[in-house]
Amino acid sequence: MTSQQRVVVIGGGLAGLRLAARLGPAARVSVLGEESHAPYNRVLLAEVLAGRYAPAVTALPDPGPVLRRGVRAVRVDRAERRVHCDDGSVETYDTLVLATGSNPVLPPLRALFTPGGRELPDGVHAFRTMDDCLALAAAVRPDLRAVVIGGGLLGVSAARALAARGAQVVLAQQAERLMERQLDADASALLHAHLTSLGVEIHTHCRVRGLTTTAPTTLAARPGHAARRVTGVELADGYRLDADLVVLACGVRPRTGLARAAGLEVRKGVVVDDRLRTGDPRVHAIGDCAEHAGRVYGLAGPALEQADALAAVLTGTDATDATDGVRYTGTRALTRLTLSAAGTGPFDLAAFGEPTPLPGDDVVRLADATRRTYRKVVVRGDRLVGGVLLGELSTVGALARGWEGDEPLDDLFHLLTDDGGH
């Protein structure tokens, strides 16, 4: 790659901006960012909603003129190597990088949309972007009745944040326990108890069937007003929850529309090889939209690692031989969440690797009801392969380093009970 090579990155989130920063002057980089906000760290949105951080705290380093804000790519012409944008502009590329991220999943709820319409009722919000966060923060008030639909990582974060703002929060989770993808039953029960202590009412095994809304009014004719306003949530068992505010936290789905329309292979995400390259050698994909070795991560850590790996591939600075196609072999992703609220003391959550043991694995659990801590790790031979930790997590750094480095265990008990040198 030379400084005259034109690299167009579609997506101004963590992955796209990290790549642009890593490429630096090695290429002529243009980043198309659909959001008009200054770049921000999406991971911190729950802290903004909770009132712990001002929006400015989430700001990412200013990328300068390489970022075009408020510009949406609408079509990729691979034959002409051009990206067409919604403002009529066209970006020509030598290398194209899809960092389009993901969209919130909007479940098929009765009355979520009117026939032929795509506008959410007033009071119904996704929780994915800064605009979502600011709209929720403006709407929430003490004693407001809020229902969060979805008990995964996003739903738990939203419920905790709304409770911190004084709302009366109900969390509706279809699965048998909270964060069932990351936590075992014991850890999930501890998380359940913690959220309950914050005032969150939790319903598991709870399927939401639809919404109740007001009838359309004359307000619908005014800009910025929806035709309806949410008044409640209907459950499959016939029970109804009153609601002034509903948060849809039902997961995310990779944004693959541009790639699919351009004729690139899409499964769960945009399929890439070990060089983060699609079937078109001039087109790469990273971050939430990318599927590598059958896996879509949807987490910040893998997105940043993929950006770093692709920068090394494009600039030729990776340590491997130029003829070796292996550049990115996957990320050992750790999920971490801070759930502390005013007056409750530290309560963190971390999950990594394979927390469900296989036959022959060793499992070590340490639980302290007084300190509200739970630590479980899975050991295979002399290697740490997974773990779940809740409570005050001074040990998580040392455990994560041992797991990420796939290093032999010397003193597991020390790692579980000591601060690991911090």
XYZ file of C-alpha atoms in Angstrom:
422
model
C 0.000 0.000 0.000
C 1.171 3.515 -0.863
C 0.106 6.920 0.364
C -1.844 7.327 -2.893
C -3.984 4.239 -2.324
C -7.590 5.205 -1.674
C -9.204 3.372 1.250
C -12.897 3.989 1.862
C -14.300 2.813 5.200
C -18.075 2.573 5.523
C -18.829 3.044 9.214
C -17.612 5.618 11.727
C -17.757 3.483 14.859
C -14.986 1.911 16.937
C -13.779 -0.462 14.227
C -13.786 1.992 11.331
C -12.083 4.795 13.232
C -9.503 2.458 14.756
C -8.572 1.269 11.280
C -8.301 4.836 9.974
C -6.037 5.767 12.886
C -3.826 2.717 12.327
C -3.475 3.398 8.601
C -2.546 7.043 9.228
C -0.575 8.551 6.360
C -0.034 5.153 4.720
C -3.098 5.733 2.533
C -5.721 8.276 1.522
C -8.490 7.268 3.910
C -12.099 8.397 3.856
C -14.538 7.242 6.559
C -18.270 7.512 5.918
C -20.078 7.927 9.232
C -23.865 7.785 9.107
C -24.382 9.456 12.490
C -24.068 13.229 12.754
C -22.679 13.064 16.307
C -18.975 13.342 16.982
C -17.523 9.822 17.247
C -18.288 8.102 20.546
C -17.709 4.852 22.378
C -20.953 2.889 22.206
C -19.873 0.749 25.168
C -20.407 3.731 27.505
C -23.964 4.610 26.473
C -25.504 2.877 29.498
C -23.375 5.081 31.759
C -24.704 8.160 29.974
C -28.282 6.932 30.390
C -27.647 6.252 34.088
C -26.429 9.832 34.525
C -22.946 8.739 35.577
C -21.222 10.190 32.495
C -21.884 13.212 30.345
C -22.070 12.417 26.611
C -18.723 14.165 26.127
C -16.999 11.480 28.215
C -17.827 8.898 25.529
C -15.983 10.842 22.814
C -13.416 9.017 20.715
C -10.272 10.787 19.476
C -11.110 13.285 16.727
C -10.176 11.633 13.416
C -10.066 14.968 11.615
C -11.110 15.449 7.988
C -10.930 11.750 7.123
C -14.393 11.345 8.709
C -17.446 12.511 6.802
C -20.229 12.738 9.394
C -23.896 12.372 8.576
C -23.210 10.622 5.267
C -24.817 7.263 4.495
C -23.517 4.882 1.857
C -26.427 3.621 -0.241
C -24.757 1.513 -2.939
C -21.452 -0.161 -3.668
C -20.453 -0.551 -7.325
C -17.692 -3.147 -7.224
C -17.106 -3.088 -10.988
C -16.359 0.654 -10.952
C -14.982 0.576 -7.381
C -17.284 3.364 -6.269
C -19.435 4.020 -3.199
C -22.575 6.083 -3.795
C -23.833 8.175 -0.862
C -27.215 9.571 0.115
C -26.058 13.164 -0.442
C -25.269 12.428 -4.085
C -21.511 12.209 -3.597
C -19.403 9.316 -4.866
C -16.253 7.916 -3.242
C -13.824 5.974 -5.432
C -11.719 3.303 -3.755
C -8.776 1.012 -4.263
C -9.687 -0.806 -1.048
C -13.132 -0.820 0.532
C -13.730 -1.737 4.183
C -17.197 -2.509 5.479
C -17.466 -1.536 9.136
C -21.222 -1.053 9.048
C -21.854 -2.423 12.555
C -25.230 -3.810 13.555
C -28.841 -2.804 13.989
C -31.058 -3.443 17.006
C -33.454 -6.342 16.602
C -37.041 -5.114 16.559
C -39.174 -8.089 17.594
C -42.427 -8.964 15.797
C -44.697 -7.519 18.477
C -48.349 -6.813 17.883
C -48.946 -3.051 17.463
C -45.225 -2.235 17.302
C -45.854 -0.865 13.819
C -49.008 0.171 12.014
C -49.778 -1.664 8.751
C -47.340 -0.414 6.150
C -45.592 1.862 8.656
C -42.117 1.733 10.207
C -42.436 4.417 12.898
C -42.255 3.293 16.519
C -44.958 4.589 18.880
C -43.964 7.475 21.135
C -42.343 6.059 24.257
C -40.851 3.007 22.494
C -37.094 3.096 22.041
C -34.296 0.915 20.826
C -31.029 1.285 22.746
C -28.176 1.252 20.285
C -27.076 4.760 19.274
C -26.336 8.058 20.962
C -29.651 9.376 19.616
C -31.423 6.440 21.301
C -29.595 7.172 24.542
C -30.340 10.899 24.519
C -34.004 10.289 23.703
C -34.301 7.854 26.611
C -32.476 10.212 28.968
C -34.846 13.032 28.002
C -37.906 10.844 28.548
C -37.040 9.178 31.849
C -38.103 10.718 35.139
C -38.589 9.504 38.716
C -41.444 6.995 39.081
C -41.946 6.663 35.330
C -43.083 3.111 34.476
C -40.494 1.533 32.183
C -40.526 -1.954 30.686
C -37.287 -3.348 29.257
C -37.857 -6.225 26.826
C -34.835 -8.528 26.802
C -32.649 -9.811 29.636
C -29.316 -10.111 27.870
C -26.318 -7.847 28.283
C -28.047 -4.869 26.656
C -31.297 -5.294 28.595
C -29.560 -5.660 31.935
C -27.528 -2.508 31.211
C -30.630 -0.543 30.251
C -32.644 -1.725 33.270
C -29.866 -0.802 35.685
C -29.450 2.623 34.064
C -33.165 3.439 34.146
C -33.423 2.316 37.792
C -30.516 4.606 38.631
C -32.584 7.494 37.235
C -35.487 6.649 39.552
C -37.791 4.890 37.090
C -40.004 1.967 38.112
C -38.425 -0.711 35.957
C -39.777 -4.082 34.880
C -37.443 -6.371 32.944
C -39.133 -9.028 30.787
C -36.878 -11.926 29.782
C -38.127 -14.765 27.589
C -35.387 -17.209 28.650
C -35.235 -18.968 31.998
C -32.587 -16.652 33.412
C -30.791 -13.368 32.828
C -27.832 -13.281 30.432
C -28.204 -16.987 29.735
C -25.542 -16.868 26.997
C -22.822 -15.674 29.360
C -23.819 -16.792 32.873
C -24.499 -20.093 34.573
C -27.521 -20.521 36.841
C -25.732 -19.515 40.059
C -24.219 -16.364 38.576
C -27.503 -15.406 36.946
C -29.306 -15.794 40.286
C -26.813 -13.442 41.929
C -27.303 -10.919 39.142
C -31.073 -11.287 39.542
C -30.776 -10.530 43.264
C -28.577 -7.504 42.627
C -30.961 -5.949 40.113
C -33.873 -6.635 42.425
C -32.043 -4.769 45.192
C -31.903 -1.774 42.846
C -35.689 -1.874 42.507
C -35.912 -3.720 39.168
C -38.867 -6.119 38.911
C -37.789 -9.154 36.876
C -39.962 -11.639 34.997
C -38.246 -14.640 33.389
C -39.914 -17.253 31.176
C -41.858 -14.205 30.046
C -42.768 -13.818 26.382
C -44.021 -10.429 25.229
C -46.844 -10.677 22.718
C -47.523 -7.042 21.864
C -47.988 -3.442 22.905
C -50.999 -1.372 23.766
C -51.054 2.165 22.441
C -53.292 5.207 22.336
C -55.375 5.856 19.250
C -53.923 8.249 16.641
C -54.421 11.923 17.468
C -53.975 15.240 15.747
C -50.468 15.338 17.216
C -49.478 12.895 14.492
C -49.648 15.707 11.967
C -46.979 17.673 13.784
C -43.288 17.049 12.993
C -41.573 14.890 15.593
C -44.772 13.246 16.858
C -45.762 9.648 16.261
C -49.380 8.722 15.584
C -49.602 6.652 18.781
C -48.161 6.497 22.283
C -47.370 3.319 24.168
C -49.468 2.594 27.247
C -48.557 -0.985 28.085
C -46.962 -4.319 27.239
C -49.037 -7.458 26.699
C -47.563 -10.802 27.738
C -48.318 -14.150 26.135
C -50.119 -15.338 29.284
C -52.597 -12.475 28.955
C -51.087 -10.322 31.703
C -50.566 -6.633 30.925
C -47.823 -4.361 32.236
C -48.549 -0.634 32.318
C -45.768 1.299 30.644
C -44.908 4.918 29.961
C -41.643 3.841 28.362
C -40.603 0.634 26.582
C -36.991 -0.260 25.735
C -36.387 -2.887 23.053
C -33.199 -4.699 24.078
C -33.656 -7.891 22.059
C -30.165 -8.135 20.646
C -28.526 -6.847 17.497
C -28.225 -8.049 13.920
C -25.231 -7.367 11.621
C -25.860 -4.678 9.010
C -25.278 -6.558 5.790
C -27.623 -4.877 3.321
C -24.910 -3.072 1.360
C -22.772 -6.198 1.133
C -25.684 -8.377 0.044
C -26.802 -5.877 -2.596
C -23.215 -5.740 -3.893
C -23.189 -9.509 -4.407
C -20.872 -10.390 -1.522
C -21.362 -13.574 0.493
C -23.486 -13.024 3.583
C -24.480 -15.633 6.144
C -24.974 -14.321 9.665
C -22.587 -11.510 8.746
C -20.374 -10.541 5.819
C -18.145 -13.572 5.318
C -14.395 -12.864 5.540
C -11.248 -14.991 5.499
C -8.163 -14.809 7.712
C -7.119 -11.596 5.978
C -10.565 -10.139 6.798
C -11.225 -10.172 3.068
C -14.521 -10.923 1.369
C -14.823 -12.871 -1.894
C -13.773 -9.643 -3.611
C -10.076 -9.139 -2.776
C -10.551 -5.363 -2.771
C -13.325 -5.481 -0.170
C -12.818 -6.277 3.521
C -15.144 -6.324 6.522
C -14.481 -5.788 10.240
C -16.424 -5.335 13.443
C -20.028 -6.246 14.172
C -20.915 -6.826 10.507
C -18.111 -9.330 9.841
C -18.393 -13.107 10.108
C -15.061 -14.882 10.523
C -14.808 -18.667 10.773
C -18.565 -18.861 11.283
C -18.610 -16.389 14.159
C -19.974 -12.863 14.549
C -18.670 -11.332 17.766
C -20.700 -8.151 18.270
C -18.277 -6.891 20.930
C -15.865 -3.967 21.095
C -12.733 -6.023 21.810
C -12.896 -8.186 18.686
C -13.811 -5.151 16.559
C -10.660 -3.325 17.661
C -8.511 -6.421 17.202
C -9.866 -6.922 13.698
C -9.134 -3.282 12.840
C -5.552 -3.677 14.042
C -5.128 -6.927 12.104
C -6.505 -5.437 8.897
C -4.277 -2.382 9.211
C -1.302 -4.734 9.449
C -2.487 -6.653 6.382
C -3.034 -3.519 4.297
C 0.233 -1.834 5.237
C 2.352 -4.989 5.220
C 3.514 -4.437 8.812
C 2.329 -7.793 10.156
C 5.064 -10.103 11.345
C 4.097 -13.062 9.174
C 5.484 -13.805 5.751
C 3.759 -11.955 2.926
C 2.741 -15.229 1.303
C 1.080 -16.485 4.473
C -2.672 -15.805 4.271
C -3.218 -16.079 8.012
C -3.571 -12.687 9.626
C -6.573 -12.901 11.931
C -7.375 -16.159 13.677
C -10.172 -15.031 15.991
C -10.469 -13.167 19.274
C -10.665 -14.523 22.781
C -13.467 -12.169 23.761
C -14.227 -11.129 27.335
C -17.587 -9.620 28.314
C -17.440 -7.143 31.171
C -20.171 -5.014 32.703
C -20.230 -2.639 35.665
C -23.543 -2.722 37.502
C -22.797 -0.632 40.576
C -25.215 2.108 41.557
C -25.080 4.849 44.149
C -24.928 3.365 47.630
C -24.599 -0.254 46.531
C -20.818 -0.574 46.326
C -18.922 -2.295 43.497
C -20.702 -5.013 41.574
C -19.052 -6.044 38.335
C -19.588 -8.905 35.951
C -17.133 -10.662 33.692
C -17.501 -13.758 31.513
C -15.007 -15.288 29.116
C -14.240 -18.423 27.157
C -16.197 -21.605 27.788
C -17.960 -21.343 31.166
C -19.785 -24.654 30.575
C -17.421 -27.569 31.321
C -16.924 -30.601 29.095
C -16.487 -34.132 30.483
C -13.066 -34.321 32.124
C -12.790 -30.586 32.815
C -12.150 -29.334 36.324
C -14.417 -26.654 37.776
C -13.489 -24.376 40.663
C -16.174 -22.268 42.361
C -15.771 -19.722 45.127
C -18.854 -17.956 46.489
C -19.130 -15.447 49.316
C -22.718 -14.498 50.159
C -21.618 -11.760 52.564
C -19.485 -9.982 50.000
C -21.863 -10.932 47.161
C -19.092 -12.438 45.067
C -19.127 -15.489 42.812
C -16.166 -16.882 40.907
C -16.211 -19.951 38.712
C -13.486 -21.078 36.335
C -13.190 -24.078 34.027
C -9.780 -25.727 33.708
C -8.816 -28.200 30.978
C -5.506 -29.869 31.716
C -3.302 -27.022 32.882
C -5.142 -24.335 30.895
C -7.883 -21.927 31.911
C -10.636 -22.247 29.268
C -13.458 -20.137 30.680
C -14.954 -18.409 33.661
C -17.733 -16.329 35.175
C -17.073 -13.751 37.890
C -19.484 -11.440 39.707
C -19.074 -8.962 42.529
C -15.893 -7.078 43.335
C -13.599 -8.164 40.536
C -10.036 -7.242 41.417
C -8.940 -10.646 40.080
C -10.413 -10.394 36.608
C -7.347 -8.769 35.029
C -4.954 -11.544 36.032
C -7.407 -14.288 35.087
C -8.140 -12.692 31.724
C -4.445 -12.371 30.912
C -3.863 -16.015 31.738
C -6.787 -17.061 29.574
C -5.982 -14.759 26.662
C -2.361 -15.887 26.649
C -3.362 -19.562 26.907
C -0.661 -19.935 29.537
C -0.188 -22.905 31.901
C -1.690 -22.291 35.322
C 0.773 -21.940 38.177
C -1.437 -21.023 41.111
C -5.141 -20.902 40.309
C -6.198 -20.347 43.912
C -3.942 -17.295 44.097
C -5.500 -15.895 40.919
C -9.006 -16.398 42.256
C -8.432 -14.913 45.694
C -5.734 -12.284 45.203
C -5.733 -9.050 43.226
C -3.234 -10.471 40.738
C -0.680 -7.795 41.501
C -3.010 -4.816 41.025
